[in-house]
Tab-separated table of C-alpha atoms and ligand atoms in Angstrom:
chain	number	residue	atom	x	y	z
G	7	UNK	CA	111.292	119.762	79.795
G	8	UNK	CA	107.790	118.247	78.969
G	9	UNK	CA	108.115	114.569	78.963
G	10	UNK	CA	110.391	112.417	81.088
G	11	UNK	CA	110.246	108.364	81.104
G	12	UNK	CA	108.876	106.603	83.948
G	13	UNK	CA	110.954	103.391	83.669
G	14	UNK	CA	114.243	101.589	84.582
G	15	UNK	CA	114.513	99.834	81.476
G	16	UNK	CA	118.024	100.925	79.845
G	17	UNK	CA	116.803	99.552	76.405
G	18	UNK	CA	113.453	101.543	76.266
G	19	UNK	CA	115.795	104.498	77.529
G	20	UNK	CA	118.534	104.507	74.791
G	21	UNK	CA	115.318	103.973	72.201
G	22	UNK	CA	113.489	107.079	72.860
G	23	UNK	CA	116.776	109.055	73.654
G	24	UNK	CA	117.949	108.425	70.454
G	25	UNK	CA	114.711	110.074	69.153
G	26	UNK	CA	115.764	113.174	71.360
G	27	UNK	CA	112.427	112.965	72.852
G	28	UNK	CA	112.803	112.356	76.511
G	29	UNK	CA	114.325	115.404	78.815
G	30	UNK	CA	115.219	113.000	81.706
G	31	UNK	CA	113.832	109.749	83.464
G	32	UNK	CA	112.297	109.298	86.606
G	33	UNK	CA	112.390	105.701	88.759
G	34	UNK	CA	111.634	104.643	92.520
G	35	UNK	CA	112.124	100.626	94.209
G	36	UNK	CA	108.760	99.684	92.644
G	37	UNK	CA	109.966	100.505	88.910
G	38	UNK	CA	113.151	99.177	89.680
G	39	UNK	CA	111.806	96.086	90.533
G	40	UNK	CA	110.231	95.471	87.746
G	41	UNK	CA	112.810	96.177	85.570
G	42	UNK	CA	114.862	93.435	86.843
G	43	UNK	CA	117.261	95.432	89.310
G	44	UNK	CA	117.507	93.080	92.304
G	45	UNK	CA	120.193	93.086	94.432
G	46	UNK	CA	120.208	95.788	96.635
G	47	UNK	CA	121.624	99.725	97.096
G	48	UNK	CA	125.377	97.535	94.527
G	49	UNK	CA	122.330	96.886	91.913
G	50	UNK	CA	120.649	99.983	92.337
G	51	UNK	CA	123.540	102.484	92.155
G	52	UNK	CA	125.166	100.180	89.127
G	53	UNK	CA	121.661	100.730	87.551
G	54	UNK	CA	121.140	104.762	88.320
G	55	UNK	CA	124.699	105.108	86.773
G	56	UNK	CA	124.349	103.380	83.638
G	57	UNK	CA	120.877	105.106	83.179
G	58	UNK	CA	122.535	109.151	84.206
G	59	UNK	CA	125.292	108.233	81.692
G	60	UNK	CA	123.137	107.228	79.081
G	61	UNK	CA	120.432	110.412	79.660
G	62	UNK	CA	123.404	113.317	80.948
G	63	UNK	CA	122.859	116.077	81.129
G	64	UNK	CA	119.268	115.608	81.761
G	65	UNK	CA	118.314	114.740	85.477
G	66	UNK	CA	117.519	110.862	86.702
G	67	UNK	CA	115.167	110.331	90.064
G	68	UNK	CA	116.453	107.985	92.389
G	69	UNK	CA	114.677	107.017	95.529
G	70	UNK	CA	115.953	106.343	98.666
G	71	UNK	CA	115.053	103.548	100.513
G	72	UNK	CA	113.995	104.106	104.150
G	73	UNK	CA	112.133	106.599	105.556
G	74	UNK	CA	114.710	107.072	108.298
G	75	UNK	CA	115.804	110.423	109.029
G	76	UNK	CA	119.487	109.982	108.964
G	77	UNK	CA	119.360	107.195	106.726
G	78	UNK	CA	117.442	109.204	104.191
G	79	UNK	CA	119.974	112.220	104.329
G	80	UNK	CA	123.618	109.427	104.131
G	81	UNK	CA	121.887	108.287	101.225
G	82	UNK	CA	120.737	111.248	99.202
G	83	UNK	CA	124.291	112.014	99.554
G	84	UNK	CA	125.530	108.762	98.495
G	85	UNK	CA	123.340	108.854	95.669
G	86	UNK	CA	123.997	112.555	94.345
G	87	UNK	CA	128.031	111.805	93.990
G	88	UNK	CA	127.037	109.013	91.533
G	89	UNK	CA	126.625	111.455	88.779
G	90	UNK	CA	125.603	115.247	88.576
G	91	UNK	CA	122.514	114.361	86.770
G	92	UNK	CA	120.948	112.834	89.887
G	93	UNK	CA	118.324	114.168	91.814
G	94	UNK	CA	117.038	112.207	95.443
G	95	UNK	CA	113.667	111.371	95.660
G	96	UNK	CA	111.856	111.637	99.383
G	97	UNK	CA	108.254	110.797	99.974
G	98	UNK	CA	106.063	113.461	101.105
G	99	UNK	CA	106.360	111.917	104.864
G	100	UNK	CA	106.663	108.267	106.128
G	101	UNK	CA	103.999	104.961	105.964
G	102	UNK	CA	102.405	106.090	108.734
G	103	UNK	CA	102.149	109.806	107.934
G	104	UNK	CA	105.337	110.640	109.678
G	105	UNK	CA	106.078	114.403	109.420
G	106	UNK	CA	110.321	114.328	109.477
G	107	UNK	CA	110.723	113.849	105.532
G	108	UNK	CA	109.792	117.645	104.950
G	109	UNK	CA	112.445	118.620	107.348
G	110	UNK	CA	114.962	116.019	105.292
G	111	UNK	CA	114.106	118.070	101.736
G	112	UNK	CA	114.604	121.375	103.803
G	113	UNK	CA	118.197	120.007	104.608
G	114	UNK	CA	119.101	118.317	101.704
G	115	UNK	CA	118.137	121.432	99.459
G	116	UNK	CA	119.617	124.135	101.598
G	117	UNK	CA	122.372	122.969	103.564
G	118	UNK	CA	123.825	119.874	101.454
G	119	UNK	CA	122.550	121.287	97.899
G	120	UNK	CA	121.373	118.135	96.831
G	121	UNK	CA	118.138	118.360	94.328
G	122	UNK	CA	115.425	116.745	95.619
G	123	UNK	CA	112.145	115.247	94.156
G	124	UNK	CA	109.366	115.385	96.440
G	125	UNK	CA	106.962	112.260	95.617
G	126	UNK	CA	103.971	110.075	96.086
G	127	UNK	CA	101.924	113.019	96.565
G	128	UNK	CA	98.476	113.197	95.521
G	129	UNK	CA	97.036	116.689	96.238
G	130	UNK	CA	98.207	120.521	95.261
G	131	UNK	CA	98.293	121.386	98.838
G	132	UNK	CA	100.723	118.782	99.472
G	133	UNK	CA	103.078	119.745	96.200
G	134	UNK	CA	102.728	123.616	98.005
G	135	UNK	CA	103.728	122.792	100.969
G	136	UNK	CA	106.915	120.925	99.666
G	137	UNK	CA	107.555	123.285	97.208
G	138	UNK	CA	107.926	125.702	100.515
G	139	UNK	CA	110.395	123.622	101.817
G	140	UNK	CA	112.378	124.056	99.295
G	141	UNK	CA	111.773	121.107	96.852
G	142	UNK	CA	113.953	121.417	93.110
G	143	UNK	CA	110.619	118.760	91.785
G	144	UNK	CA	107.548	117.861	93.026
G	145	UNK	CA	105.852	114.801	91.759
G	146	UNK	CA	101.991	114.431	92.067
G	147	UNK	CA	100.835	110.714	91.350
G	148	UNK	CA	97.675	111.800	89.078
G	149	UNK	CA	96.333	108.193	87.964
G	150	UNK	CA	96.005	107.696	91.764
G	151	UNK	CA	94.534	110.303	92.364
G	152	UNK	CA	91.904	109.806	89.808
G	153	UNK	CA	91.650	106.259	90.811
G	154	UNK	CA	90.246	107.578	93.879
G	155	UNK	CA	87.427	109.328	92.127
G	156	UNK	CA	88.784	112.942	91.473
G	157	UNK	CA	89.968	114.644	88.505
G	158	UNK	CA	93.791	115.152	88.597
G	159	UNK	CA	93.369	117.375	86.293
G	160	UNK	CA	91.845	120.197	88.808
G	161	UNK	CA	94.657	119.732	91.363
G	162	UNK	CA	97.382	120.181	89.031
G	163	UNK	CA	95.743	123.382	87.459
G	164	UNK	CA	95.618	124.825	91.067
G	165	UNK	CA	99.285	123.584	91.933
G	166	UNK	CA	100.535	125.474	88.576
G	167	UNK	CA	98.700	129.033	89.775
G	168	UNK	CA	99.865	128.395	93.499
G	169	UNK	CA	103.870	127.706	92.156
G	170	UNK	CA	103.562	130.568	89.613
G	171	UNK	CA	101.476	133.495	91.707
G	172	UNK	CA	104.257	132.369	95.162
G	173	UNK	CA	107.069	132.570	92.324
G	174	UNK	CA	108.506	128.908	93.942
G	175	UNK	CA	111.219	127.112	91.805
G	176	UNK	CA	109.811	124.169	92.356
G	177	UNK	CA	108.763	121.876	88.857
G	178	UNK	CA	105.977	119.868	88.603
G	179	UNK	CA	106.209	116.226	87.532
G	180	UNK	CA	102.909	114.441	87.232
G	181	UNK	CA	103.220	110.420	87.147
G	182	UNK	CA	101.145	107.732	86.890
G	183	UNK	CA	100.246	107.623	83.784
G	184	UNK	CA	97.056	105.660	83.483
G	185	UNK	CA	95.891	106.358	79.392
G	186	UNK	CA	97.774	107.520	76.192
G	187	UNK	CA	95.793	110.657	76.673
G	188	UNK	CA	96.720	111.669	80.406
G	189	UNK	CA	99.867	112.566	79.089
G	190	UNK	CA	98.380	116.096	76.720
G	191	UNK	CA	95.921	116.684	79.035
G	192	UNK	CA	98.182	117.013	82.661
G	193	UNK	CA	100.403	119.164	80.316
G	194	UNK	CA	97.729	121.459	79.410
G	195	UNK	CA	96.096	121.745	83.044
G	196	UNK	CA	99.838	122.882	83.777
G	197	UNK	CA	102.317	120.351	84.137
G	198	UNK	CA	105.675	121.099	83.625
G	199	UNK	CA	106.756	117.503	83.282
G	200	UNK	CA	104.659	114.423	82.346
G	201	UNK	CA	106.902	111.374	83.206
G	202	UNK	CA	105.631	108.679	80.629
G	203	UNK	CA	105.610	105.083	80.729
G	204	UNK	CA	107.536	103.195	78.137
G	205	UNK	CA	104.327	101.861	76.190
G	206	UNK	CA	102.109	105.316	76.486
G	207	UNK	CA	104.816	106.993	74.109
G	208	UNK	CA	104.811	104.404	71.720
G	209	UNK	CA	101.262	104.765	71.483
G	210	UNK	CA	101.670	108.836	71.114
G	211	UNK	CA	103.445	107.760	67.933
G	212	UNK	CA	101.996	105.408	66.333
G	213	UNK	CA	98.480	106.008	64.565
G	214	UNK	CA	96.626	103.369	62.742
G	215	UNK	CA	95.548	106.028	59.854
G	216	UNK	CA	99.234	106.898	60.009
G	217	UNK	CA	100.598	103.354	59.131
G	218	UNK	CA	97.766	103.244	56.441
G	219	UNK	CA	98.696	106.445	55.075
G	220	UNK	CA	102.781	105.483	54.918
G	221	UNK	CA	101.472	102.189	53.262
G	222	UNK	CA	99.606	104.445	50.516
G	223	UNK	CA	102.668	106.365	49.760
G	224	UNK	CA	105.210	103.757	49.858
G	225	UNK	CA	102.885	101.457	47.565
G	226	UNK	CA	102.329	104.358	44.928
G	227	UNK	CA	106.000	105.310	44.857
G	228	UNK	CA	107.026	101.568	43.919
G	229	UNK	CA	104.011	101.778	41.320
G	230	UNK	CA	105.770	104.749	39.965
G	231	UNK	CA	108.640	103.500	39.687
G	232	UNK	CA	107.593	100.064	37.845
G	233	UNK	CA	106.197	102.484	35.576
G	234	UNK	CA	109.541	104.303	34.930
G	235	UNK	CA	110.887	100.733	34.057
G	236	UNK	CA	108.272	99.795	31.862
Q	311	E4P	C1	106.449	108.940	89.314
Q	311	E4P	O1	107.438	109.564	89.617
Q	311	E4P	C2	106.190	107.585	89.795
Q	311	E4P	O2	107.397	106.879	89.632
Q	311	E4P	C3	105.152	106.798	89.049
Q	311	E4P	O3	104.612	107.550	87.991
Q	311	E4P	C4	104.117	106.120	89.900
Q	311	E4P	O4	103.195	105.489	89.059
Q	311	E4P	P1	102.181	104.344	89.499
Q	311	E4P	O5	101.007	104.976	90.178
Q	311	E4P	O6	101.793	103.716	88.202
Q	311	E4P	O7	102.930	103.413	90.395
């Protein structure tokens, strides 16, 4: 697993696929958004397909769009038939800290076997508890949650011993990528999944001692080759 892209963007998609670097891509309305899908649940679901296509068999999050109860369920299961490769993202409960969307991921995981990612969650305790429920992913949002003045790191260390010592399926995806560096670190405090912003993993490639250093050998291996000629 290891590092899925946080984006909507099919052209930064098919670039790092073709590396065979990404193990699936993750997106909710906000990401969407910005990568120029307007238009509604047509734009969206014309979107999520050409993205699961492109990424298949690894798994694309797509979130739903209200926080009803009913609504939420018709469309996980709209969504799911799009393509196997999609999983339904719920938030951890509703704007005003409405408690139904836990009951909704019980449902859709264990009665309509649709995966679901759990999101916008910002402590272990609330990954554990929807990891209970039955939960395929659950997504903590650790820039967030060190934008608020605590160390993500900690959390997802404890979520990783709670999912492990309870033996609970559940995966962890940590998002919100903040720094180049988040994405290392959140995998060694226990992440299963860091899901990556386009620009982040350009910047895990390229290193400015790198480019000097392929200058240096491509330079000397033309000077060796005028000297062949000569
Ligand atoms: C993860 O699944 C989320 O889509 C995302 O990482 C949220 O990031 P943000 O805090 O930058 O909006």
């Amino acid at each position: 697993m290891a590092i899925f892209l946080d984006t909507g963007k099919i052209e930064e998609i098919e670039k790092f696929m073709k590396m065979g670097i990404l193990r699936g891509v993750t997106t909710n309305p906000t990401i969407l958004l910005k990568s120029g899908v307007t238009g509604g649940k047509e734009a969206i679901k014309k979107r999520s397909i050409e993205i699961a296509n492109i990424i298949k068999p690894y798994p694309l999050s797509v979130e739903v769009t209200t926080n009803d109860p009913k609504g939420m369920i018709d469309q996980a299961k709209e969504f799911s038939k799009w393509a196997d490769n999609i999983n339904v993202k719920i938030t951890i409960h509703g704007p005003n800290g409405e408690l139904h969307n836990l009951e909704v991921v019980h449902l859709l995981e264990n009665k309509h076997n649709i995966r679901v990612n759990v999101t916008a969650m910002m402590s272990a305790q609330q990954c554990f508890l929807a990891s209970l429920a039955g939960a395929t992913y659950v997504s903590l949002f650790a820039g967030r949650v060190n934008n608020m003045g605590y160390n993500a790191c900690i959390e997802i260390k404890k979520l990783r011993k709670l999912l492990d010592d309870f033996n609970l399926k559940a995966k962890i995806i940590i998002g919100s990528t903040r720094e180049i560096l988040n994405v290392i670190e959140w995998l060694e405090a226990g992440a299963h999944i860091v899901t990556v912003v386009p620009e982040f993993l350009e910047g895990m490639i390229v290193h400015p001692y790198s480019k000097e250093t392929v200058k240096q050998f491509l330079n000397d291996a033309k000077k060796a080759e005028e000297m062949l000629k000569s």
